[in-house]
């Protein structure tokens, strides 16, 4: 490991010890052994087998058998062995496009930058591939807005405004703008709707009303 890098399990154990817990793991195999006590899905998978085979798919019927491709191949862990399907009503988004905010903003990850980019944006190779914040539009949408790919665009919702580079992407639907949330310098979650799902209590990060317009300064002019 480079420099003074510490393993994740060691860091977590040190935190536990400093809040008064008597954790005394000496190796990841100790953690795995404890996981097996609480996870029947790890039956027939030993640490030694993992070292020998590199990976084993669970569930596994015996120590000398390969793992199963399907988790619940013979039934679900219910009294009847059957799953229960119930109808679910479709709940409309808390905020829909209107005349003032006519587009839909959705956010997500990029291939090169995982989640918020806390680690991947420190990787020089990955950051060289995707070094700056972008907003992706359908090609027809960019033409309608009068914005060329590579120019700056201003994206606004009822919660705020950010400016970033426009990108043409035929995978994005007309009327929609996609912004990765890994760029702190153009933080997509400034724009997203904090309204909570009534059941899962998850913020509605994937859908809100937005408006888009050319920004005053073009990237190419810098």
GROMACS .gro file of N, CA, C and O in nm, residues 55-161:
model
  428
   55UNK      N    1  -1.328  -1.610  -0.608
   55UNK     CA    2  -1.465  -1.565  -0.581
   55UNK      C    3  -1.558  -1.685  -0.585
   55UNK      O    4  -1.532  -1.783  -0.656
   56UNK      N    5  -1.666  -1.678  -0.507
   56UNK     CA    6  -1.769  -1.782  -0.507
   56UNK      C    7  -1.905  -1.711  -0.504
   56UNK      O    8  -1.929  -1.624  -0.421
   57UNK      N    9  -1.991  -1.751  -0.595
   57UNK     CA   10  -2.124  -1.691  -0.599
   57UNK      C   11  -2.213  -1.759  -0.495
   57UNK      O   12  -2.214  -1.881  -0.481
   58UNK      N   13  -2.287  -1.678  -0.421
   58UNK     CA   14  -2.382  -1.735  -0.324
   58UNK      C   15  -2.523  -1.730  -0.382
   58UNK      O   16  -2.551  -1.649  -0.470
   59UNK      N   17  -2.613  -1.818  -0.336
   59UNK     CA   18  -2.593  -1.926  -0.238
   59UNK      C   19  -2.518  -2.044  -0.299
   59UNK      O   20  -2.520  -2.064  -0.419
   60UNK      N   21  -2.455  -2.120  -0.211
   60UNK     CA   22  -2.374  -2.233  -0.256
   60UNK      C   23  -2.420  -2.358  -0.180
   60UNK      O   24  -2.428  -2.357  -0.057
   61UNK      N   25  -2.452  -2.465  -0.253
   61UNK     CA   26  -2.513  -2.583  -0.192
   61UNK      C   27  -2.415  -2.669  -0.113
   61UNK      O   28  -2.456  -2.740  -0.021
   62UNK      N   29  -2.288  -2.668  -0.149
   62UNK     CA   30  -2.189  -2.748  -0.078
   62UNK      C   31  -2.050  -2.691  -0.104
   62UNK      O   32  -2.030  -2.617  -0.201
   63UNK      N   33  -1.955  -2.726  -0.017
   63UNK     CA   34  -1.821  -2.670  -0.030
   63UNK      C   35  -1.751  -2.716  -0.158
   63UNK      O   36  -1.657  -2.651  -0.204
   64UNK      N   37  -1.797  -2.827  -0.215
   64UNK     CA   38  -1.736  -2.875  -0.339
   64UNK      C   39  -1.824  -2.850  -0.461
   64UNK      O   40  -1.803  -2.909  -0.567
   65UNK      N   41  -1.924  -2.762  -0.445
   65UNK     CA   42  -2.013  -2.728  -0.554
   65UNK      C   43  -1.997  -2.580  -0.590
   65UNK      O   44  -1.969  -2.496  -0.503
   66UNK      N   45  -2.014  -2.545  -0.719
   66UNK     CA   46  -2.010  -2.403  -0.755
   66UNK      C   47  -2.133  -2.330  -0.702
   66UNK      O   48  -2.235  -2.393  -0.670
   67UNK      N   49  -2.125  -2.200  -0.692
   67UNK     CA   50  -2.239  -2.124  -0.647
   67UNK      C   51  -2.351  -2.122  -0.750
   67UNK      O   52  -2.331  -2.152  -0.868
   68UNK      N   53  -2.471  -2.089  -0.705
   68UNK     CA   54  -2.587  -2.083  -0.793
   68UNK      C   55  -2.595  -1.949  -0.865
   68UNK      O   56  -2.563  -1.845  -0.808
   69UNK      N   57  -2.641  -1.955  -0.988
   69UNK     CA   58  -2.656  -1.832  -1.066
   69UNK      C   59  -2.775  -1.750  -1.020
   69UNK      O   60  -2.779  -1.628  -1.037
   70UNK      N   61  -2.876  -1.816  -0.961
   70UNK     CA   62  -2.999  -1.749  -0.917
   70UNK      C   63  -3.009  -1.760  -0.766
   70UNK      O   64  -2.993  -1.868  -0.708
   71UNK      N   65  -3.036  -1.648  -0.701
   71UNK     CA   66  -3.040  -1.647  -0.554
   71UNK      C   67  -3.156  -1.730  -0.502
   71UNK      O   68  -3.141  -1.814  -0.414
   72UNK      N   69  -3.276  -1.708  -0.555
   72UNK     CA   70  -3.394  -1.779  -0.505
   72UNK      C   71  -3.443  -1.877  -0.611
   72UNK      O   72  -3.555  -1.867  -0.661
   73UNK      N   73  -3.361  -1.975  -0.646
   73UNK     CA   74  -3.395  -2.068  -0.753
   73UNK      C   75  -3.508  -2.162  -0.718
   73UNK      O   76  -3.587  -2.202  -0.804
   74UNK      N   77  -3.520  -2.201  -0.590
   74UNK     CA   78  -3.623  -2.298  -0.550
   74UNK      C   79  -3.736  -2.235  -0.469
   74UNK      O   80  -3.819  -2.305  -0.413
   75UNK      N   81  -3.740  -2.105  -0.460
   75UNK     CA   82  -3.845  -2.040  -0.382
   75UNK      C   83  -3.788  -1.929  -0.296
   75UNK      O   84  -3.666  -1.916  -0.282
   76UNK      N   85  -3.878  -1.853  -0.240
   76UNK     CA   86  -3.839  -1.740  -0.155
   76UNK      C   87  -3.840  -1.781  -0.008
   76UNK      O   88  -3.907  -1.878   0.031
   77UNK      N   89  -3.768  -1.709   0.077
   77UNK     CA   90  -3.763  -1.744   0.220
   77UNK      C   91  -3.891  -1.701   0.293
   77UNK      O   92  -3.889  -1.619   0.385
   78UNK      N   93  -4.004  -1.755   0.249
   78UNK     CA   94  -4.133  -1.731   0.314
   78UNK      C   95  -4.192  -1.866   0.352
   78UNK      O   96  -4.145  -1.972   0.309
   79UNK      N   97  -4.299  -1.866   0.432
   79UNK     CA   98  -4.360  -1.992   0.477
   79UNK      C   99  -4.407  -2.077   0.360
   79UNK      O  100  -4.395  -2.200   0.361
   80UNK      N  101  -4.458  -2.013   0.257
   80UNK     CA  102  -4.509  -2.086   0.141
   80UNK      C  103  -4.403  -2.108   0.034
   80UNK      O  104  -4.421  -2.188  -0.058
   81UNK      N  105  -4.291  -2.035   0.044
   81UNK     CA  106  -4.189  -2.041  -0.059
   81UNK      C  107  -4.219  -1.952  -0.177
   81UNK      O  108  -4.142  -1.945  -0.273
   82UNK      N  109  -4.333  -1.883  -0.170
   82UNK     CA  110  -4.372  -1.796  -0.279
   82UNK      C  111  -4.350  -1.649  -0.241
   82UNK      O  112  -4.357  -1.612  -0.123
   83UNK      N  113  -4.327  -1.568  -0.343
   83UNK     CA  114  -4.318  -1.425  -0.320
   83UNK      C  115  -4.457  -1.363  -0.325
   83UNK      O  116  -4.552  -1.423  -0.376
   84UNK      N  117  -4.470  -1.243  -0.273
   84UNK     CA  118  -4.598  -1.172  -0.272
   84UNK      C  119  -4.586  -1.048  -0.359
   84UNK      O  120  -4.498  -0.964  -0.336
   85UNK      N  121  -4.671  -1.037  -0.457
   85UNK     CA  122  -4.674  -0.920  -0.543
   85UNK      C  123  -4.800  -0.841  -0.513
   85UNK      O  124  -4.911  -0.898  -0.504
   86UNK      N  125  -4.786  -0.713  -0.494
   86UNK     CA  126  -4.901  -0.627  -0.465
   86UNK      C  127  -4.900  -0.510  -0.562
   86UNK      O  128  -4.794  -0.463  -0.604
   87UNK      N  129  -5.018  -0.463  -0.602
   87UNK     CA  130  -5.023  -0.349  -0.693
   87UNK      C  131  -4.973  -0.222  -0.625
   87UNK      O  132  -4.991  -0.204  -0.504
   88UNK      N  133  -4.909  -0.138  -0.701
   88UNK     CA  134  -4.858  -0.011  -0.648
   88UNK      C  135  -4.910   0.102  -0.735
   88UNK      O  136  -4.904   0.095  -0.858
   89UNK      N  137  -4.963   0.204  -0.673
   89UNK     CA  138  -5.013   0.319  -0.746
   89UNK      C  139  -4.897   0.406  -0.792
   89UNK      O  140  -4.797   0.421  -0.721
   90UNK      N  141  -4.907   0.459  -0.912
   90UNK     CA  142  -4.806   0.550  -0.964
   90UNK      C  143  -4.829   0.688  -0.903
   90UNK      O  144  -4.939   0.746  -0.915
   91UNK      N  145  -4.728   0.739  -0.837
   91UNK     CA  146  -4.737   0.872  -0.774
   91UNK      C  147  -4.669   0.973  -0.865
   91UNK      O  148  -4.553   0.954  -0.901
   92UNK      N  149  -4.737   1.077  -0.905
   92UNK     CA  150  -4.674   1.175  -0.994
   92UNK      C  151  -4.562   1.250  -0.923
   92UNK      O  152  -4.558   1.257  -0.799
   93UNK      N  153  -4.468   1.306  -0.998
   93UNK     CA  154  -4.361   1.385  -0.936
   93UNK      C  155  -4.418   1.502  -0.857
   93UNK      O  156  -4.527   1.554  -0.888
   94UNK      N  157  -4.344   1.544  -0.757
   94UNK     CA  158  -4.390   1.656  -0.674
   94UNK      C  159  -4.385   1.787  -0.751
   94UNK      O  160  -4.456   1.882  -0.717
   95UNK      N  161  -4.302   1.795  -0.855
   95UNK     CA  162  -4.287   1.918  -0.933
   95UNK      C  163  -4.279   1.882  -1.080
   95UNK      O  164  -4.190   1.808  -1.121
   96UNK      N  165  -4.371   1.931  -1.159
   96UNK     CA  166  -4.375   1.901  -1.301
   96UNK      C  167  -4.346   2.025  -1.384
   96UNK      O  168  -4.364   2.137  -1.338
   97UNK      N  169  -4.298   2.006  -1.508
   97UNK     CA  170  -4.267   2.122  -1.593
   97UNK      C  171  -4.389   2.211  -1.615
   97UNK      O  172  -4.503   2.164  -1.616
   98UNK      N  173  -4.362   2.339  -1.633
   98UNK     CA  174  -4.468   2.435  -1.662
   98UNK      C  175  -4.412   2.540  -1.758
   98UNK      O  176  -4.303   2.525  -1.812
   99UNK      N  177  -4.485   2.648  -1.777
   99UNK     CA  178  -4.441   2.749  -1.873
   99UNK      C  179  -4.312   2.816  -1.830
   99UNK      O  180  -4.228   2.852  -1.915
  100UNK      N  181  -4.291   2.833  -1.700
  100UNK     CA  182  -4.171   2.900  -1.652
  100UNK      C  183  -4.050   2.807  -1.649
  100UNK      O  184  -3.938   2.847  -1.680
  101UNK      N  185  -4.074   2.683  -1.611
  101UNK     CA  186  -3.968   2.582  -1.605
  101UNK      C  187  -4.011   2.464  -1.692
  101UNK      O  188  -4.068   2.366  -1.642
  102UNK      N  189  -3.985   2.472  -1.824
  102UNK     CA  190  -4.046   2.377  -1.918
  102UNK      C  191  -3.974   2.243  -1.935
  102UNK      O  192  -4.026   2.155  -2.003
  103UNK      N  193  -3.857   2.228  -1.877
  103UNK     CA  194  -3.780   2.106  -1.899
  103UNK      C  195  -3.773   2.021  -1.772
  103UNK      O  196  -3.802   2.068  -1.662
  104UNK      N  197  -3.734   1.896  -1.790
  104UNK     CA  198  -3.716   1.803  -1.679
  104UNK      C  199  -3.566   1.788  -1.652
  104UNK      O  200  -3.489   1.757  -1.744
  105UNK      N  201  -3.527   1.811  -1.528
  105UNK     CA  202  -3.388   1.786  -1.487
  105UNK      C  203  -3.381   1.651  -1.417
  105UNK      O  204  -3.460   1.622  -1.326
  106UNK      N  205  -3.287   1.569  -1.460
  106UNK     CA  206  -3.258   1.445  -1.390
  106UNK      C  207  -3.108   1.438  -1.364
  106UNK      O  208  -3.029   1.493  -1.442
  107UNK      N  209  -3.069   1.374  -1.257
  107UNK     CA  210  -2.928   1.367  -1.219
  107UNK      C  211  -2.885   1.221  -1.206
  107UNK      O  212  -2.968   1.130  -1.195
  108UNK      N  213  -2.754   1.198  -1.206
  108UNK     CA  214  -2.704   1.062  -1.192
  108UNK      C  215  -2.553   1.058  -1.194
  108UNK      O  216  -2.486   1.160  -1.177
  109UNK      N  217  -2.499   0.941  -1.219
  109UNK     CA  218  -2.355   0.920  -1.217
  109UNK      C  219  -2.297   0.922  -1.358
  109UNK      O  220  -2.367   0.903  -1.455
  110UNK      N  221  -2.168   0.939  -1.364
  110UNK     CA  222  -2.092   0.922  -1.488
  110UNK      C  223  -2.015   0.792  -1.481
  110UNK      O  224  -1.983   0.742  -1.373
  111UNK      N  225  -1.981   0.738  -1.598
  111UNK     CA  226  -1.901   0.617  -1.603
  111UNK      C  227  -1.767   0.638  -1.533
  111UNK      O  228  -1.720   0.554  -1.457
  112UNK      N  229  -1.705   0.753  -1.557
  112UNK     CA  230  -1.569   0.776  -1.507
  112UNK      C  231  -1.566   0.818  -1.360
  112UNK      O  232  -1.466   0.797  -1.292
  113UNK      N  233  -1.674   0.879  -1.311
  113UNK     CA  234  -1.673   0.932  -1.175
  113UNK      C  235  -1.784   0.869  -1.093
  113UNK      O  236  -1.902   0.894  -1.118
  114UNK      N  237  -1.743   0.791  -0.995
  114UNK     CA  238  -1.839   0.722  -0.911
  114UNK      C  239  -1.901   0.819  -0.810
  114UNK      O  240  -1.832   0.890  -0.738
  115UNK      N  241  -2.034   0.819  -0.810
  115UNK     CA  242  -2.112   0.892  -0.710
  115UNK      C  243  -2.069   1.039  -0.704
  115UNK      O  244  -2.080   1.110  -0.802
  116UNK      N  245  -2.018   1.085  -0.590
  116UNK     CA  246  -1.983   1.227  -0.577
  116UNK      C  247  -1.843   1.259  -0.626
  116UNK      O  248  -1.801   1.375  -0.621
  117UNK      N  249  -1.769   1.159  -0.671
  117UNK     CA  250  -1.635   1.183  -0.723
  117UNK      C  251  -1.530   1.204  -0.615
  117UNK      O  252  -1.418   1.245  -0.647
  118UNK      N  253  -1.564   1.174  -0.490
  118UNK     CA  254  -1.469   1.198  -0.381
  118UNK      C  255  -1.339   1.123  -0.402
  118UNK      O  256  -1.232   1.169  -0.362
  119UNK      N  257  -1.346   1.007  -0.466
  119UNK     CA  258  -1.225   0.930  -0.494
  119UNK      C  259  -1.184   0.941  -0.641
  119UNK      O  260  -1.068   0.966  -0.672
  120UNK      N  261  -1.281   0.922  -0.732
  120UNK     CA  262  -1.244   0.915  -0.873
  120UNK      C  263  -1.195   1.047  -0.928
  120UNK      O  264  -1.114   1.049  -1.022
  121UNK      N  265  -1.239   1.160  -0.874
  121UNK     CA  266  -1.189   1.288  -0.924
  121UNK      C  267  -1.048   1.318  -0.875
  121UNK      O  268  -0.984   1.413  -0.919
  122UNK      N  269  -0.998   1.235  -0.785
  122UNK     CA  270  -0.858   1.245  -0.743
  122UNK      C  271  -0.768   1.158  -0.830
  122UNK      O  272  -0.646   1.163  -0.818
  123UNK      N  273  -0.831   1.075  -0.915
  123UNK     CA  274  -0.755   0.988  -1.005
  123UNK      C  275  -0.725   1.066  -1.132
  123UNK      O  276  -0.815   1.102  -1.207
  124UNK      N  277  -0.598   1.092  -1.159
  124UNK     CA  278  -0.561   1.181  -1.269
  124UNK      C  279  -0.608   1.128  -1.404
  124UNK      O  280  -0.651   1.205  -1.490
  125UNK      N  281  -0.605   0.996  -1.424
  125UNK     CA  282  -0.647   0.940  -1.552
  125UNK      C  283  -0.796   0.962  -1.573
  125UNK      O  284  -0.840   1.008  -1.679
  126UNK      N  285  -0.876   0.935  -1.471
  126UNK     CA  286  -1.021   0.952  -1.483
  126UNK      C  287  -1.058   1.099  -1.495
  126UNK      O  288  -1.146   1.136  -1.574
  127UNK      N  289  -0.991   1.182  -1.420
  127UNK     CA  290  -1.025   1.324  -1.425
  127UNK      C  291  -0.981   1.387  -1.556
  127UNK      O  292  -1.037   1.488  -1.600
  128UNK      N  293  -0.881   1.329  -1.621
  128UNK     CA  294  -0.841   1.380  -1.752
  128UNK      C  295  -0.947   1.347  -1.858
  128UNK      O  296  -0.970   1.424  -1.950
  129UNK      N  297  -1.014   1.232  -1.841
  129UNK     CA  298  -1.119   1.193  -1.935
  129UNK      C  299  -1.242   1.283  -1.918
  129UNK      O  300  -1.301   1.328  -2.016
  130UNK      N  301  -1.282   1.306  -1.793
  130UNK     CA  302  -1.399   1.389  -1.765
  130UNK      C  303  -1.360   1.495  -1.662
  130UNK      O  304  -1.387   1.481  -1.543
  131UNK      N  305  -1.297   1.604  -1.707
  131UNK     CA  306  -1.240   1.700  -1.612
  131UNK      C  307  -1.335   1.808  -1.564
  131UNK      O  308  -1.304   1.876  -1.467
  132UNK      N  309  -1.450   1.828  -1.632
  132UNK     CA  310  -1.535   1.941  -1.594
  132UNK      C  311  -1.682   1.906  -1.605
  132UNK      O  312  -1.722   1.813  -1.675
  133UNK      N  313  -1.760   1.985  -1.535
  133UNK     CA  314  -1.904   1.961  -1.527
  133UNK      C  315  -1.971   1.980  -1.661
  133UNK      O  316  -1.939   2.072  -1.736
  134UNK      N  317  -2.065   1.891  -1.692
  134UNK     CA  318  -2.138   1.898  -1.818
  134UNK      C  319  -2.287   1.878  -1.793
  134UNK      O  320  -2.328   1.813  -1.696
  135UNK      N  321  -2.367   1.936  -1.882
  135UNK     CA  322  -2.511   1.913  -1.884
  135UNK      C  323  -2.543   1.854  -2.021
  135UNK      O  324  -2.510   1.913  -2.124
  136UNK      N  325  -2.605   1.738  -2.023
  136UNK     CA  326  -2.629   1.668  -2.149
  136UNK      C  327  -2.772   1.691  -2.197
  136UNK      O  328  -2.868   1.679  -2.120
  137UNK      N  329  -2.784   1.722  -2.328
  137UNK     CA  330  -2.912   1.748  -2.392
  137UNK      C  331  -2.923   1.665  -2.520
  137UNK      O  332  -2.822   1.631  -2.583
  138UNK      N  333  -3.045   1.640  -2.561
  138UNK     CA  334  -3.067   1.584  -2.695
  138UNK      C  335  -3.020   1.685  -2.798
  138UNK      O  336  -3.033   1.806  -2.777
  139UNK      N  337  -2.963   1.640  -2.910
  139UNK     CA  338  -2.915   1.735  -3.011
  139UNK      C  339  -3.023   1.835  -3.054
  139UNK      O  340  -2.994   1.955  -3.070
  140UNK      N  341  -3.147   1.788  -3.072
  140UNK     CA  342  -3.255   1.878  -3.113
  140UNK      C  343  -3.283   1.983  -3.007
  140UNK      O  344  -3.320   2.097  -3.038
  141UNK      N  345  -3.264   1.946  -2.880
  141UNK     CA  346  -3.289   2.040  -2.771
  141UNK      C  347  -3.185   2.151  -2.771
  141UNK      O  348  -3.217   2.269  -2.748
  142UNK      N  349  -3.062   2.117  -2.799
  142UNK     CA  350  -2.957   2.219  -2.807
  142UNK      C  351  -2.985   2.315  -2.922
  142UNK      O  352  -2.967   2.437  -2.908
  143UNK      N  353  -3.031   2.261  -3.035
  143UNK     CA  354  -3.063   2.349  -3.147
  143UNK      C  355  -3.178   2.443  -3.111
  143UNK      O  356  -3.176   2.562  -3.145
  144UNK      N  357  -3.276   2.392  -3.042
  144UNK     CA  358  -3.390   2.476  -3.000
  144UNK      C  359  -3.345   2.587  -2.906
  144UNK      O  360  -3.393   2.701  -2.914
  145UNK      N  361  -3.252   2.555  -2.818
  145UNK     CA  362  -3.203   2.653  -2.721
  145UNK      C  363  -3.101   2.749  -2.782
  145UNK      O  364  -3.066   2.849  -2.721
  146UNK      N  365  -3.052   2.716  -2.902
  146UNK     CA  366  -2.950   2.799  -2.964
  146UNK      C  367  -2.815   2.787  -2.897
  146UNK      O  368  -2.738   2.883  -2.892
  147UNK      N  369  -2.785   2.668  -2.847
  147UNK     CA  370  -2.660   2.644  -2.776
  147UNK      C  371  -2.582   2.537  -2.851
  147UNK      O  372  -2.635   2.431  -2.885
  148UNK      N  373  -2.455   2.562  -2.879
  148UNK     CA  374  -2.370   2.463  -2.943
  148UNK      C  375  -2.304   2.376  -2.837
  148UNK      O  376  -2.276   2.421  -2.725
  149UNK      N  377  -2.281   2.250  -2.870
  149UNK     CA  378  -2.209   2.161  -2.779
  149UNK      C  379  -2.074   2.223  -2.745
  149UNK      O  380  -2.003   2.269  -2.833
  150UNK      N  381  -2.040   2.225  -2.618
  150UNK     CA  382  -1.915   2.285  -2.573
  150UNK      C  383  -1.933   2.426  -2.519
  150UNK      O  384  -1.844   2.477  -2.451
  151UNK      N  385  -2.046   2.489  -2.548
  151UNK     CA  386  -2.072   2.622  -2.492
  151UNK      C  387  -2.130   2.610  -2.352
  151UNK      O  388  -2.181   2.505  -2.312
  152UNK      N  389  -2.125   2.719  -2.280
  152UNK     CA  390  -2.180   2.718  -2.144
  152UNK      C  391  -2.330   2.735  -2.147
  152UNK      O  392  -2.386   2.808  -2.229
  153UNK      N  393  -2.395   2.666  -2.055
  153UNK     CA  394  -2.540   2.674  -2.042
  153UNK      C  395  -2.572   2.703  -1.896
  153UNK      O  396  -2.502   2.659  -1.804
  154UNK      N  397  -2.677   2.779  -1.875
  154UNK     CA  398  -2.724   2.810  -1.740
  154UNK      C  399  -2.850   2.727  -1.713
  154UNK      O  400  -2.948   2.734  -1.787
  155UNK      N  401  -2.845   2.646  -1.608
  155UNK     CA  402  -2.959   2.562  -1.571
  155UNK      C  403  -3.015   2.614  -1.439
  155UNK      O  404  -2.942   2.630  -1.341
  156UNK      N  405  -3.144   2.640  -1.439
  156UNK     CA  406  -3.209   2.701  -1.323
  156UNK      C  407  -3.333   2.621  -1.283
  156UNK      O  408  -3.409   2.576  -1.370
  157UNK      N  409  -3.350   2.602  -1.153
  157UNK     CA  410  -3.476   2.550  -1.099
  157UNK      C  411  -3.524   2.647  -0.992
  157UNK      O  412  -3.464   2.752  -0.970
  158UNK      N  413  -3.630   2.612  -0.925
  158UNK     CA  414  -3.685   2.700  -0.820
  158UNK      C  415  -3.593   2.709  -0.699
  158UNK      O  416  -3.618   2.787  -0.607
  159UNK      N  417  -3.486   2.632  -0.699
  159UNK     CA  418  -3.397   2.631  -0.583
  159UNK      C  419  -3.261   2.694  -0.609
  159UNK      O  420  -3.187   2.725  -0.516
  160UNK      N  421  -3.226   2.714  -0.735
  160UNK     CA  422  -3.096   2.774  -0.762
  160UNK      C  423  -3.056   2.766  -0.907
  160UNK      O  424  -3.133   2.721  -0.994
  161UNK      N  425  -2.933   2.809  -0.935
  161UNK     CA  426  -2.879   2.815  -1.071
  161UNK      C  427  -2.735   2.768  -1.072
  161UNK      O  428  -2.658   2.800  -0.979
   0.00000   0.00000   0.00000
